[in-house]
Amino acid sequence: MAVLVLGGAGYIGSHTVYELIDSGEDVVIADNLQTGHLEAVHPKARFYKGDIRDKEFLDKLFKDENIDSVIHFAANSLVGESMVDPLKYYDNNLYGTMVLLKSMVENGIDKIVFSSTAATYGEPESIPILESDRTEPTNTYGETKLSMEKMFKWVSKAHGLRYVSLRYFNACGAHISGEIGEAHNPESHLIPIILQVPNEQRKEVGIFGDDYNTKDGTCVRDYIHVTDLAQAHILAVKYLRAGNESNIFNLGNGVGFTVKEVIECARKVTGHKIPAVISPRRAGDPAVLIASSEKAKKILGWKPEHDSLEEIIETAWKWHKNHPKGFQK
Ligand code: UFG
């Protein structure tokens, strides 16, 4: 039986496919290639181009392939974009998930692991953030992910499907082989933006605000290697296969770094000066986001392996240095 990875040509999806195949799983990928890349598709996975909002496409996939469980990455995930085009997020993330669930229920597929986010919490009530903390998203992206979690809850009660929701903190880094990595267009994430400077694609990094209540005034985030995130998905599939109940887990390293610390670390890794300038705060950025991942460690047996920021940036640099245009030739 195969694992179906929706969005398996995207950043976290493609890394998860690599780990699944390494662990001996049979993998089927579906991706509409809106933000994913064909070049990121693992050669041993069976690829179908299609959209999760297309129920006929999904129904056919579930009939043609022998699917045991689904891992669902197929969503839009840019906070800024979600504020200017909220309906795009309701359409792809929420409506898309509704169509997917309909098809899963009708085709008797009863296990799903899906991407959620630290953005479901909004402004945290305390640090580190626990799964039981208040969820009050401050942007449309986080709101659609929280609504997806709730949709799973009610559908699971009615139809017996079981799910694991994984709330990622700041995904970063690249596959150790250097074959796949992060490639967004336009890029908005801190580490790839920083690395555009030594790659001679930009002159400096803008630091979005230095007047936050943190040790150096810049925002603190919990950076987690994409391969560690990928491993958590495999553990979550095993957890559901073992018959366990639906659950929600945070995934982070439990350690926060300021924007200035990340830039300093990138200077060390690349040997480049990486000039930085202070620019205005970015709307909707909480000052500090750090996960408690004790629950994932205890229940899933998850253990991040690439937990030093230096190692994370080294893997990202290896990828970006050799692929300055991402997957484009
Ligand atoms: N930042 C800068 N300059 C930049 C880009 C980012 O200073 O050019 C700062 C941001 O203000 C933030 C930190 O770097 O403080 C990290 O920013 P990212 O855009 O890399 O990541 P976010 O923390 O904003 O977002 C990430 C994920 C989202 C998810 C969110 C959860 O990318 O999908 O975490 O809070 F929703």
mmCIF file of C-alpha atoms and ligand atoms in Angstrom:
data_model
loop_
_atom_site.group_PDB
_atom_site.id
_atom_site.type_symbol
_atom_site.label_atom_id
_atom_site.label_comp_id
_atom_site.label_asym_id
_atom_site.label_seq_id
_atom_site.Cartn_x
_atom_site.Cartn_y
_atom_site.Cartn_z
ATOM 1 C CA MET A 1 0.000 0.000 0.000
ATOM 2 C CA ALA A 2 1.140 3.515 -0.748
ATOM 3 C CA VAL A 3 1.276 6.836 1.071
ATOM 4 C CA LEU A 4 -0.300 9.641 -0.960
ATOM 5 C CA VAL A 5 1.594 12.927 -0.555
ATOM 6 C CA LEU A 6 -0.474 15.925 -1.645
ATOM 7 C CA GLY A 7 1.843 18.823 -2.414
ATOM 8 C CA GLY A 8 4.797 16.447 -2.673
ATOM 9 C CA ALA A 9 6.569 18.745 -5.161
ATOM 10 C CA GLY A 10 6.687 21.610 -2.665
ATOM 11 C CA TYR A 11 9.339 22.473 -0.101
ATOM 12 C CA ILE A 12 8.348 20.423 2.961
ATOM 13 C CA GLY A 13 6.425 17.887 0.845
ATOM 14 C CA SER A 14 9.416 17.002 -1.351
ATOM 15 C CA HIS A 15 11.686 16.546 1.674
ATOM 16 C CA THR A 16 9.086 14.283 3.277
ATOM 17 C CA VAL A 17 8.877 12.177 0.105
ATOM 18 C CA TYR A 18 12.679 11.697 0.198
ATOM 19 C CA GLU A 19 12.487 10.458 3.801
ATOM 20 C CA LEU A 20 9.474 8.225 3.091
ATOM 21 C CA ILE A 21 11.257 6.564 0.182
ATOM 22 C CA ASP A 22 14.418 6.156 2.271
ATOM 23 C CA SER A 23 12.330 4.404 4.907
ATOM 24 C CA GLY A 24 10.993 1.928 2.313
ATOM 25 C CA GLU A 25 7.501 3.370 1.698
ATOM 26 C CA ASP A 26 5.733 3.233 -1.655
ATOM 27 C CA VAL A 27 4.901 6.880 -2.468
ATOM 28 C CA VAL A 28 2.339 8.521 -4.740
ATOM 29 C CA ILE A 29 2.495 12.306 -5.222
ATOM 30 C CA ALA A 30 -0.250 14.660 -6.369
ATOM 31 C CA ASP A 31 0.601 18.312 -6.921
ATOM 32 C CA ASN A 32 -0.899 21.048 -9.111
ATOM 33 C CA LEU A 33 2.597 22.567 -9.547
ATOM 34 C CA GLN A 34 1.237 26.018 -8.693
ATOM 35 C CA THR A 35 4.135 26.539 -6.288
ATOM 36 C CA GLY A 36 5.751 23.086 -6.419
ATOM 37 C CA HIS A 37 8.492 21.978 -8.813
ATOM 38 C CA LEU A 38 8.569 18.904 -11.005
ATOM 39 C CA GLU A 39 12.349 18.762 -10.434
ATOM 40 C CA ALA A 40 11.698 18.273 -6.693
ATOM 41 C CA VAL A 41 9.700 15.094 -7.325
ATOM 42 C CA HIS A 42 11.609 12.018 -6.202
ATOM 43 C CA PRO A 43 12.300 9.720 -9.199
ATOM 44 C CA LYS A 44 10.960 6.698 -7.298
ATOM 45 C CA ALA A 45 7.578 8.301 -6.520
ATOM 46 C CA ARG A 46 4.578 8.033 -8.882
ATOM 47 C CA PHE A 47 3.561 11.564 -9.836
ATOM 48 C CA TYR A 48 0.077 12.825 -10.771
ATOM 49 C CA LYS A 49 -0.496 16.429 -11.764
ATOM 50 C CA GLY A 50 -3.794 17.619 -10.355
ATOM 51 C CA ASP A 51 -5.577 19.843 -7.894
ATOM 52 C CA ILE A 52 -7.153 18.832 -4.595
ATOM 53 C CA ARG A 53 -10.212 20.947 -5.475
ATOM 54 C CA ASP A 54 -10.860 18.559 -8.373
ATOM 55 C CA LYS A 55 -12.901 15.761 -6.815
ATOM 56 C CA GLU A 56 -12.930 13.611 -9.964
ATOM 57 C CA PHE A 57 -9.143 13.727 -10.010
ATOM 58 C CA LEU A 58 -8.960 12.616 -6.367
ATOM 59 C CA ASP A 59 -11.614 9.928 -6.735
ATOM 60 C CA LYS A 60 -9.754 8.450 -9.700
ATOM 61 C CA LEU A 61 -6.468 8.567 -7.809
ATOM 62 C CA PHE A 62 -7.951 6.694 -4.854
ATOM 63 C CA LYS A 63 -9.410 4.097 -7.247
ATOM 64 C CA ASP A 64 -6.248 3.653 -9.337
ATOM 65 C CA GLU A 65 -3.775 3.544 -6.458
ATOM 66 C CA ASN A 66 -3.866 1.439 -3.331
ATOM 67 C CA ILE A 67 -3.630 4.270 -0.760
ATOM 68 C CA ASP A 68 -3.166 3.488 2.918
ATOM 69 C CA SER A 69 -2.806 7.043 4.258
ATOM 70 C CA VAL A 70 -2.539 10.635 3.082
ATOM 71 C CA ILE A 71 -0.040 13.359 3.962
ATOM 72 C CA HIS A 72 -1.491 16.721 3.028
ATOM 73 C CA PHE A 73 0.840 19.670 2.246
ATOM 74 C CA ALA A 74 -1.185 21.114 -0.631
ATOM 75 C CA ALA A 75 -1.893 24.647 0.575
ATOM 76 C CA ASN A 76 -0.887 28.272 0.164
ATOM 77 C CA SER A 77 1.309 29.392 3.032
ATOM 78 C CA LEU A 78 2.340 33.026 2.764
ATOM 79 C CA VAL A 79 1.141 35.144 5.657
ATOM 80 C CA GLY A 80 1.455 38.465 3.781
ATOM 81 C CA GLU A 81 -0.337 37.192 0.685
ATOM 82 C CA SER A 82 -3.124 35.751 2.837
ATOM 83 C CA MET A 83 -3.880 39.256 4.123
ATOM 84 C CA VAL A 84 -4.249 40.812 0.671
ATOM 85 C CA ASP A 85 -5.943 37.821 -0.994
ATOM 86 C CA PRO A 86 -7.818 36.005 1.812
ATOM 87 C CA LEU A 87 -10.243 34.245 -0.526
ATOM 88 C CA LYS A 88 -7.372 32.491 -2.313
ATOM 89 C CA TYR A 89 -6.584 30.928 1.094
ATOM 90 C CA TYR A 90 -10.184 29.984 1.829
ATOM 91 C CA ASP A 91 -10.431 28.459 -1.639
ATOM 92 C CA ASN A 92 -7.229 26.413 -1.763
ATOM 93 C CA ASN A 93 -6.686 25.633 1.915
ATOM 94 C CA LEU A 94 -10.197 25.259 3.249
ATOM 95 C CA TYR A 95 -12.375 24.402 0.251
ATOM 96 C CA GLY A 96 -9.567 22.190 -1.121
ATOM 97 C CA THR A 97 -9.419 20.284 2.158
ATOM 98 C CA MET A 98 -13.203 19.920 2.163
ATOM 99 C CA VAL A 99 -13.146 18.317 -1.305
ATOM 100 C CA LEU A 100 -10.275 16.078 -0.202
ATOM 101 C CA LEU A 101 -12.144 14.927 2.898
ATOM 102 C CA LYS A 102 -15.276 14.198 0.873
ATOM 103 C CA SER A 103 -13.260 12.040 -1.489
ATOM 104 C CA MET A 104 -11.404 10.301 1.355
ATOM 105 C CA VAL A 105 -14.641 9.473 3.185
ATOM 106 C CA GLU A 106 -16.304 8.164 0.005
ATOM 107 C CA ASN A 107 -13.266 6.072 -0.893
ATOM 108 C CA GLY A 108 -12.772 4.682 2.617
ATOM 109 C CA ILE A 109 -9.365 6.302 3.264
ATOM 110 C CA ASP A 110 -9.211 6.865 7.002
ATOM 111 C CA LYS A 111 -5.763 8.226 7.968
ATOM 112 C CA ILE A 112 -4.334 11.677 7.256
ATOM 113 C CA VAL A 113 -1.376 13.716 8.491
ATOM 114 C CA PHE A 114 -1.446 17.388 7.579
ATOM 115 C CA SER A 115 0.525 20.599 7.794
ATOM 116 C CA SER A 116 -0.592 23.107 10.337
ATOM 117 C CA THR A 117 1.340 26.058 11.683
ATOM 118 C CA ALA A 118 2.463 28.151 14.620
ATOM 119 C CA ALA A 119 0.305 30.847 13.014
ATOM 120 C CA THR A 120 -2.757 29.098 14.525
ATOM 121 C CA TYR A 121 -1.759 30.554 17.915
ATOM 122 C CA GLY A 122 -1.456 34.199 16.866
ATOM 123 C CA GLU A 123 0.114 36.321 19.620
ATOM 124 C CA PRO A 124 1.216 33.675 22.156
ATOM 125 C CA GLU A 125 -0.029 33.819 25.733
ATOM 126 C CA SER A 126 3.186 32.265 27.073
ATOM 127 C CA ILE A 127 6.509 30.863 25.837
ATOM 128 C CA PRO A 128 7.208 28.067 25.038
ATOM 129 C CA ILE A 129 3.875 27.512 23.289
ATOM 130 C CA LEU A 130 1.900 24.387 24.189
ATOM 131 C CA GLU A 131 -0.672 22.696 21.964
ATOM 132 C CA SER A 132 -3.317 23.456 24.601
ATOM 133 C CA ASP A 133 -2.656 27.218 24.478
ATOM 134 C CA ARG A 134 -5.164 29.714 23.115
ATOM 135 C CA THR A 135 -5.501 29.730 19.324
ATOM 136 C CA GLU A 136 -6.322 33.172 17.984
ATOM 137 C CA PRO A 137 -4.736 33.615 14.560
ATOM 138 C CA THR A 138 -3.757 37.123 13.519
ATOM 139 C CA ASN A 139 -3.752 36.376 9.783
ATOM 140 C CA THR A 140 -5.908 34.595 7.206
ATOM 141 C CA TYR A 141 -3.315 31.893 6.621
ATOM 142 C CA GLY A 142 -3.338 30.845 10.296
ATOM 143 C CA GLU A 143 -7.133 31.120 10.394
ATOM 144 C CA THR A 144 -7.570 28.752 7.427
ATOM 145 C CA LYS A 145 -5.175 26.230 9.001
ATOM 146 C CA LEU A 146 -7.058 26.378 12.304
ATOM 147 C CA SER A 147 -10.348 25.939 10.441
ATOM 148 C CA MET A 148 -8.843 22.935 8.648
ATOM 149 C CA GLU A 149 -7.989 21.394 12.023
ATOM 150 C CA LYS A 150 -11.591 21.927 13.145
ATOM 151 C CA MET A 151 -12.960 20.451 9.928
ATOM 152 C CA PHE A 152 -10.890 17.327 10.577
ATOM 153 C CA LYS A 153 -12.169 17.153 14.144
ATOM 154 C CA TRP A 154 -15.842 17.110 13.158
ATOM 155 C CA VAL A 155 -15.388 14.881 10.105
ATOM 156 C CA SER A 156 -13.418 12.446 12.213
ATOM 157 C CA LYS A 157 -16.256 12.293 14.785
ATOM 158 C CA ALA A 158 -18.829 11.624 12.081
ATOM 159 C CA HIS A 159 -16.902 9.288 9.797
ATOM 160 C CA GLY A 160 -14.240 7.662 11.974
ATOM 161 C CA LEU A 161 -11.336 9.050 9.976
ATOM 162 C CA ARG A 162 -8.267 9.760 12.139
ATOM 163 C CA TYR A 163 -5.813 12.641 11.687
ATOM 164 C CA VAL A 164 -2.589 14.114 13.000
ATOM 165 C CA SER A 165 -2.108 17.854 12.688
ATOM 166 C CA LEU A 166 1.501 19.032 12.792
ATOM 167 C CA ARG A 167 1.975 22.673 13.766
ATOM 168 C CA TYR A 168 5.322 23.700 12.291
ATOM 169 C CA PHE A 169 7.323 26.611 13.577
ATOM 170 C CA ASN A 170 9.921 28.059 11.133
ATOM 171 C CA ALA A 171 10.777 25.408 8.554
ATOM 172 C CA CYS A 172 14.231 25.889 7.031
ATOM 173 C CA GLY A 173 17.359 24.169 5.721
ATOM 174 C CA ALA A 174 17.670 21.770 2.810
ATOM 175 C CA HIS A 175 18.206 18.078 2.120
ATOM 176 C CA ILE A 176 21.655 16.936 3.201
ATOM 177 C CA SER A 177 22.364 15.673 -0.364
ATOM 178 C CA GLY A 178 21.974 19.202 -1.745
ATOM 179 C CA GLU A 179 19.546 17.825 -4.368
ATOM 180 C CA ILE A 180 16.420 19.584 -3.153
ATOM 181 C CA GLY A 181 15.822 22.706 -1.093
ATOM 182 C CA GLU A 182 13.681 25.783 -0.604
ATOM 183 C CA ALA A 183 12.628 27.606 -3.801
ATOM 184 C CA HIS A 184 9.837 30.136 -3.478
ATOM 185 C CA ASN A 185 9.103 32.856 -5.989
ATOM 186 C CA PRO A 186 9.064 35.521 -4.718
ATOM 187 C CA GLU A 187 11.033 34.502 -1.632
ATOM 188 C CA SER A 188 9.813 35.906 1.677
ATOM 189 C CA HIS A 189 11.505 33.693 4.281
ATOM 190 C CA LEU A 190 14.395 34.961 6.328
ATOM 191 C CA ILE A 191 17.149 32.388 5.737
ATOM 192 C CA PRO A 192 16.867 32.169 1.916
ATOM 193 C CA ILE A 193 16.658 35.972 1.776
ATOM 194 C CA ILE A 194 19.837 36.305 3.857
ATOM 195 C CA LEU A 195 21.614 33.818 1.584
ATOM 196 C CA GLN A 196 20.689 35.859 -1.495
ATOM 197 C CA VAL A 197 23.339 38.363 -0.346
ATOM 198 C CA PRO A 198 26.387 36.044 -0.556
ATOM 199 C CA ASN A 199 24.788 34.655 -3.724
ATOM 200 C CA GLU A 200 24.979 38.189 -5.158
ATOM 201 C CA GLN A 201 21.222 38.426 -5.716
ATOM 202 C CA ARG A 202 20.682 41.237 -3.265
ATOM 203 C CA LYS A 203 22.941 43.796 -1.633
ATOM 204 C CA GLU A 204 21.641 43.676 1.934
ATOM 205 C CA VAL A 205 19.053 42.162 4.255
ATOM 206 C CA GLY A 206 16.281 44.268 5.734
ATOM 207 C CA ILE A 207 15.629 43.537 9.406
ATOM 208 C CA PHE A 208 11.922 44.042 10.025
ATOM 209 C CA GLY A 209 12.015 46.076 13.245
ATOM 210 C CA ASP A 210 14.576 46.307 16.066
ATOM 211 C CA ASP A 211 12.273 47.690 18.746
ATOM 212 C CA TYR A 212 10.648 44.439 19.928
ATOM 213 C CA ASN A 213 10.886 43.412 23.548
ATOM 214 C CA THR A 214 13.618 40.811 22.921
ATOM 215 C CA LYS A 215 17.315 40.653 23.822
ATOM 216 C CA ASP A 216 18.498 42.620 20.769
ATOM 217 C CA GLY A 217 15.157 44.130 19.732
ATOM 218 C CA THR A 218 14.593 41.805 16.741
ATOM 219 C CA CYS A 219 11.997 39.015 16.470
ATOM 220 C CA VAL A 220 12.717 35.582 17.908
ATOM 221 C CA ARG A 221 11.741 32.418 16.015
ATOM 222 C CA ASP A 222 12.151 28.677 16.479
ATOM 223 C CA TYR A 223 13.959 27.402 13.350
ATOM 224 C CA ILE A 224 13.438 23.725 12.593
ATOM 225 C CA HIS A 225 15.199 21.714 9.889
ATOM 226 C CA VAL A 226 12.925 20.529 7.090
ATOM 227 C CA THR A 227 14.278 16.952 7.335
ATOM 228 C CA ASP A 228 13.328 16.849 11.011
ATOM 229 C CA LEU A 229 9.842 17.994 10.036
ATOM 230 C CA ALA A 230 9.789 15.270 7.374
ATOM 231 C CA GLN A 231 10.678 12.619 9.972
ATOM 232 C CA ALA A 232 7.786 13.740 12.162
ATOM 233 C CA HIS A 233 5.372 12.988 9.302
ATOM 234 C CA ILE A 234 6.661 9.440 9.029
ATOM 235 C CA LEU A 235 6.259 8.962 12.773
ATOM 236 C CA ALA A 236 2.740 10.405 12.564
ATOM 237 C CA VAL A 237 1.759 7.940 9.815
ATOM 238 C CA LYS A 238 3.106 5.074 11.969
ATOM 239 C CA TYR A 239 1.212 6.460 14.969
ATOM 240 C CA LEU A 240 -2.066 6.368 13.025
ATOM 241 C CA ARG A 241 -1.315 2.951 11.560
ATOM 242 C CA ALA A 242 -0.875 1.667 15.109
ATOM 243 C CA GLY A 243 -4.497 2.629 15.752
ATOM 244 C CA ASN A 244 -3.875 5.707 17.907
ATOM 245 C CA GLU A 245 -6.357 8.553 18.272
ATOM 246 C CA SER A 246 -6.331 11.847 16.344
ATOM 247 C CA ASN A 247 -3.892 14.376 17.756
ATOM 248 C CA ILE A 248 -2.171 17.748 17.343
ATOM 249 C CA PHE A 249 1.574 18.310 17.805
ATOM 250 C CA ASN A 250 3.908 21.313 17.734
ATOM 251 C CA LEU A 251 7.167 20.854 15.851
ATOM 252 C CA GLY A 252 10.072 23.103 16.734
ATOM 253 C CA ASN A 253 13.484 22.901 18.411
ATOM 254 C CA GLY A 254 12.335 24.742 21.519
ATOM 255 C CA VAL A 255 15.133 27.291 21.073
ATOM 256 C CA GLY A 256 14.669 30.813 19.774
ATOM 257 C CA PHE A 257 17.044 32.924 17.691
ATOM 258 C CA THR A 258 16.712 36.615 16.934
ATOM 259 C CA VAL A 259 16.841 37.878 13.350
ATOM 260 C CA LYS A 260 20.246 39.416 14.135
ATOM 261 C CA GLU A 261 21.549 36.092 15.468
ATOM 262 C CA VAL A 262 20.411 34.295 12.319
ATOM 263 C CA ILE A 263 22.213 36.870 10.147
ATOM 264 C CA GLU A 264 25.359 36.563 12.297
ATOM 265 C CA CYS A 265 25.289 32.777 11.974
ATOM 266 C CA ALA A 266 24.896 33.060 8.177
ATOM 267 C CA ARG A 267 27.941 35.379 8.098
ATOM 268 C CA LYS A 268 29.938 32.683 9.877
ATOM 269 C CA VAL A 269 28.743 29.890 7.584
ATOM 270 C CA THR A 270 29.223 31.779 4.307
ATOM 271 C CA GLY A 271 32.263 33.888 5.205
ATOM 272 C CA HIS A 272 30.437 36.878 3.683
ATOM 273 C CA LYS A 273 29.851 40.206 5.479
ATOM 274 C CA ILE A 274 26.087 40.199 4.685
ATOM 275 C CA PRO A 275 25.210 43.863 5.282
ATOM 276 C CA ALA A 276 21.924 44.391 7.149
ATOM 277 C CA VAL A 277 19.746 47.477 7.534
ATOM 278 C CA ILE A 278 16.904 48.116 9.935
ATOM 279 C CA SER A 279 13.578 48.561 8.190
ATOM 280 C CA PRO A 280 10.056 49.039 9.591
ATOM 281 C CA ARG A 281 8.248 46.236 11.411
ATOM 282 C CA ARG A 282 6.288 43.828 9.209
ATOM 283 C CA ALA A 283 2.590 43.872 10.084
ATOM 284 C CA GLY A 284 1.388 40.872 12.076
ATOM 285 C CA ASP A 285 4.809 39.618 13.271
ATOM 286 C CA PRO A 286 4.647 38.374 16.887
ATOM 287 C CA ALA A 287 7.806 39.244 18.869
ATOM 288 C CA VAL A 288 8.601 35.702 20.005
ATOM 289 C CA LEU A 289 7.471 32.270 18.771
ATOM 290 C CA ILE A 290 9.070 29.234 20.411
ATOM 291 C CA ALA A 291 7.515 25.779 20.496
ATOM 292 C CA SER A 292 7.253 23.278 23.236
ATOM 293 C CA SER A 293 7.585 20.013 21.289
ATOM 294 C CA GLU A 294 7.589 17.812 24.382
ATOM 295 C CA LYS A 295 4.301 16.234 23.311
ATOM 296 C CA ALA A 296 5.681 15.144 19.900
ATOM 297 C CA LYS A 297 8.817 13.815 21.593
ATOM 298 C CA LYS A 298 6.865 11.866 24.184
ATOM 299 C CA ILE A 299 4.002 10.508 22.079
ATOM 300 C CA LEU A 300 5.529 10.228 18.577
ATOM 301 C CA GLY A 301 9.090 9.560 19.775
ATOM 302 C CA TRP A 302 10.261 12.479 17.607
ATOM 303 C CA LYS A 303 13.823 13.722 18.045
ATOM 304 C CA PRO A 304 15.151 16.577 15.888
ATOM 305 C CA GLU A 305 18.586 15.596 14.587
ATOM 306 C CA HIS A 306 19.696 18.779 12.822
ATOM 307 C CA ASP A 307 19.082 21.100 15.714
ATOM 308 C CA SER A 308 22.008 23.511 15.478
ATOM 309 C CA LEU A 309 21.301 26.744 13.626
ATOM 310 C CA GLU A 310 24.733 26.514 12.035
ATOM 311 C CA GLU A 311 23.981 23.103 10.562
ATOM 312 C CA ILE A 312 20.573 24.311 9.350
ATOM 313 C CA ILE A 313 22.145 27.278 7.562
ATOM 314 C CA GLU A 314 24.973 25.109 6.189
ATOM 315 C CA THR A 315 22.483 22.789 4.473
ATOM 316 C CA ALA A 316 20.507 25.773 3.148
ATOM 317 C CA TRP A 317 23.717 27.395 1.869
ATOM 318 C CA LYS A 318 24.833 24.184 0.140
ATOM 319 C CA TRP A 319 21.525 24.185 -1.752
ATOM 320 C CA HIS A 320 21.298 27.904 -2.576
ATOM 321 C CA LYS A 321 24.960 28.235 -3.586
ATOM 322 C CA ASN A 322 24.563 25.464 -6.156
ATOM 323 C CA HIS A 323 21.022 26.437 -7.203
ATOM 324 C CA PRO A 324 20.971 30.254 -7.262
ATOM 325 C CA LYS A 325 17.808 30.171 -9.407
ATOM 326 C CA GLY A 326 16.153 27.422 -7.377
ATOM 327 C CA PHE A 327 14.983 24.625 -9.654
ATOM 328 C CA GLN A 328 15.277 26.756 -12.804
ATOM 329 C CA LYS A 329 18.137 25.806 -15.077
HETATM 330 N N1 UFG B 1 12.400 38.825 8.548
HETATM 331 C C1 UFG B 1 13.208 39.937 8.383
HETATM 332 N N2 UFG B 1 13.586 40.259 7.119
HETATM 333 C C2 UFG B 1 13.201 39.557 6.016
HETATM 334 C C3 UFG B 1 12.375 38.420 6.184
HETATM 335 C C4 UFG B 1 11.997 38.085 7.474
HETATM 336 O O1 UFG B 1 13.577 40.610 9.347
HETATM 337 O O2 UFG B 1 13.581 39.940 4.895
HETATM 338 C C5 UFG B 1 12.011 38.428 9.902
HETATM 339 C C6 UFG B 1 10.502 38.378 10.132
HETATM 340 O O3 UFG B 1 10.031 39.649 10.505
HETATM 341 C C7 UFG B 1 10.400 37.341 11.220
HETATM 342 C C8 UFG B 1 11.571 36.386 10.955
HETATM 343 O O4 UFG B 1 12.450 37.119 10.118
HETATM 344 O O5 UFG B 1 10.592 37.941 12.461
HETATM 345 C C9 UFG B 1 11.153 35.136 10.243
HETATM 346 O O6 UFG B 1 10.368 35.489 9.115
HETATM 347 P P1 UFG B 1 9.886 34.442 8.019
HETATM 348 O O7 UFG B 1 9.106 35.203 7.002
HETATM 349 O O8 UFG B 1 11.041 33.628 7.560
HETATM 350 O O9 UFG B 1 8.951 33.473 8.837
HETATM 351 P P2 UFG B 1 7.649 33.803 9.727
HETATM 352 O O10 UFG B 1 8.056 33.637 11.145
HETATM 353 O O11 UFG B 1 7.025 35.082 9.370
HETATM 354 O O12 UFG B 1 6.653 32.720 9.184
HETATM 355 C C10 UFG B 1 6.819 31.361 9.420
HETATM 356 C C11 UFG B 1 6.257 30.562 8.256
HETATM 357 C C12 UFG B 1 4.784 30.795 8.115
HETATM 358 C C13 UFG B 1 4.117 30.525 9.423
HETATM 359 C C14 UFG B 1 4.757 31.284 10.530
HETATM 360 C C15 UFG B 1 4.179 30.882 11.825
HETATM 361 O O13 UFG B 1 6.921 30.912 7.074
HETATM 362 O O14 UFG B 1 4.260 29.965 7.129
HETATM 363 O O15 UFG B 1 6.137 31.026 10.581
HETATM 364 O O16 UFG B 1 4.201 31.943 12.678
HETATM 365 F F1 UFG B 1 2.818 30.898 9.356
#
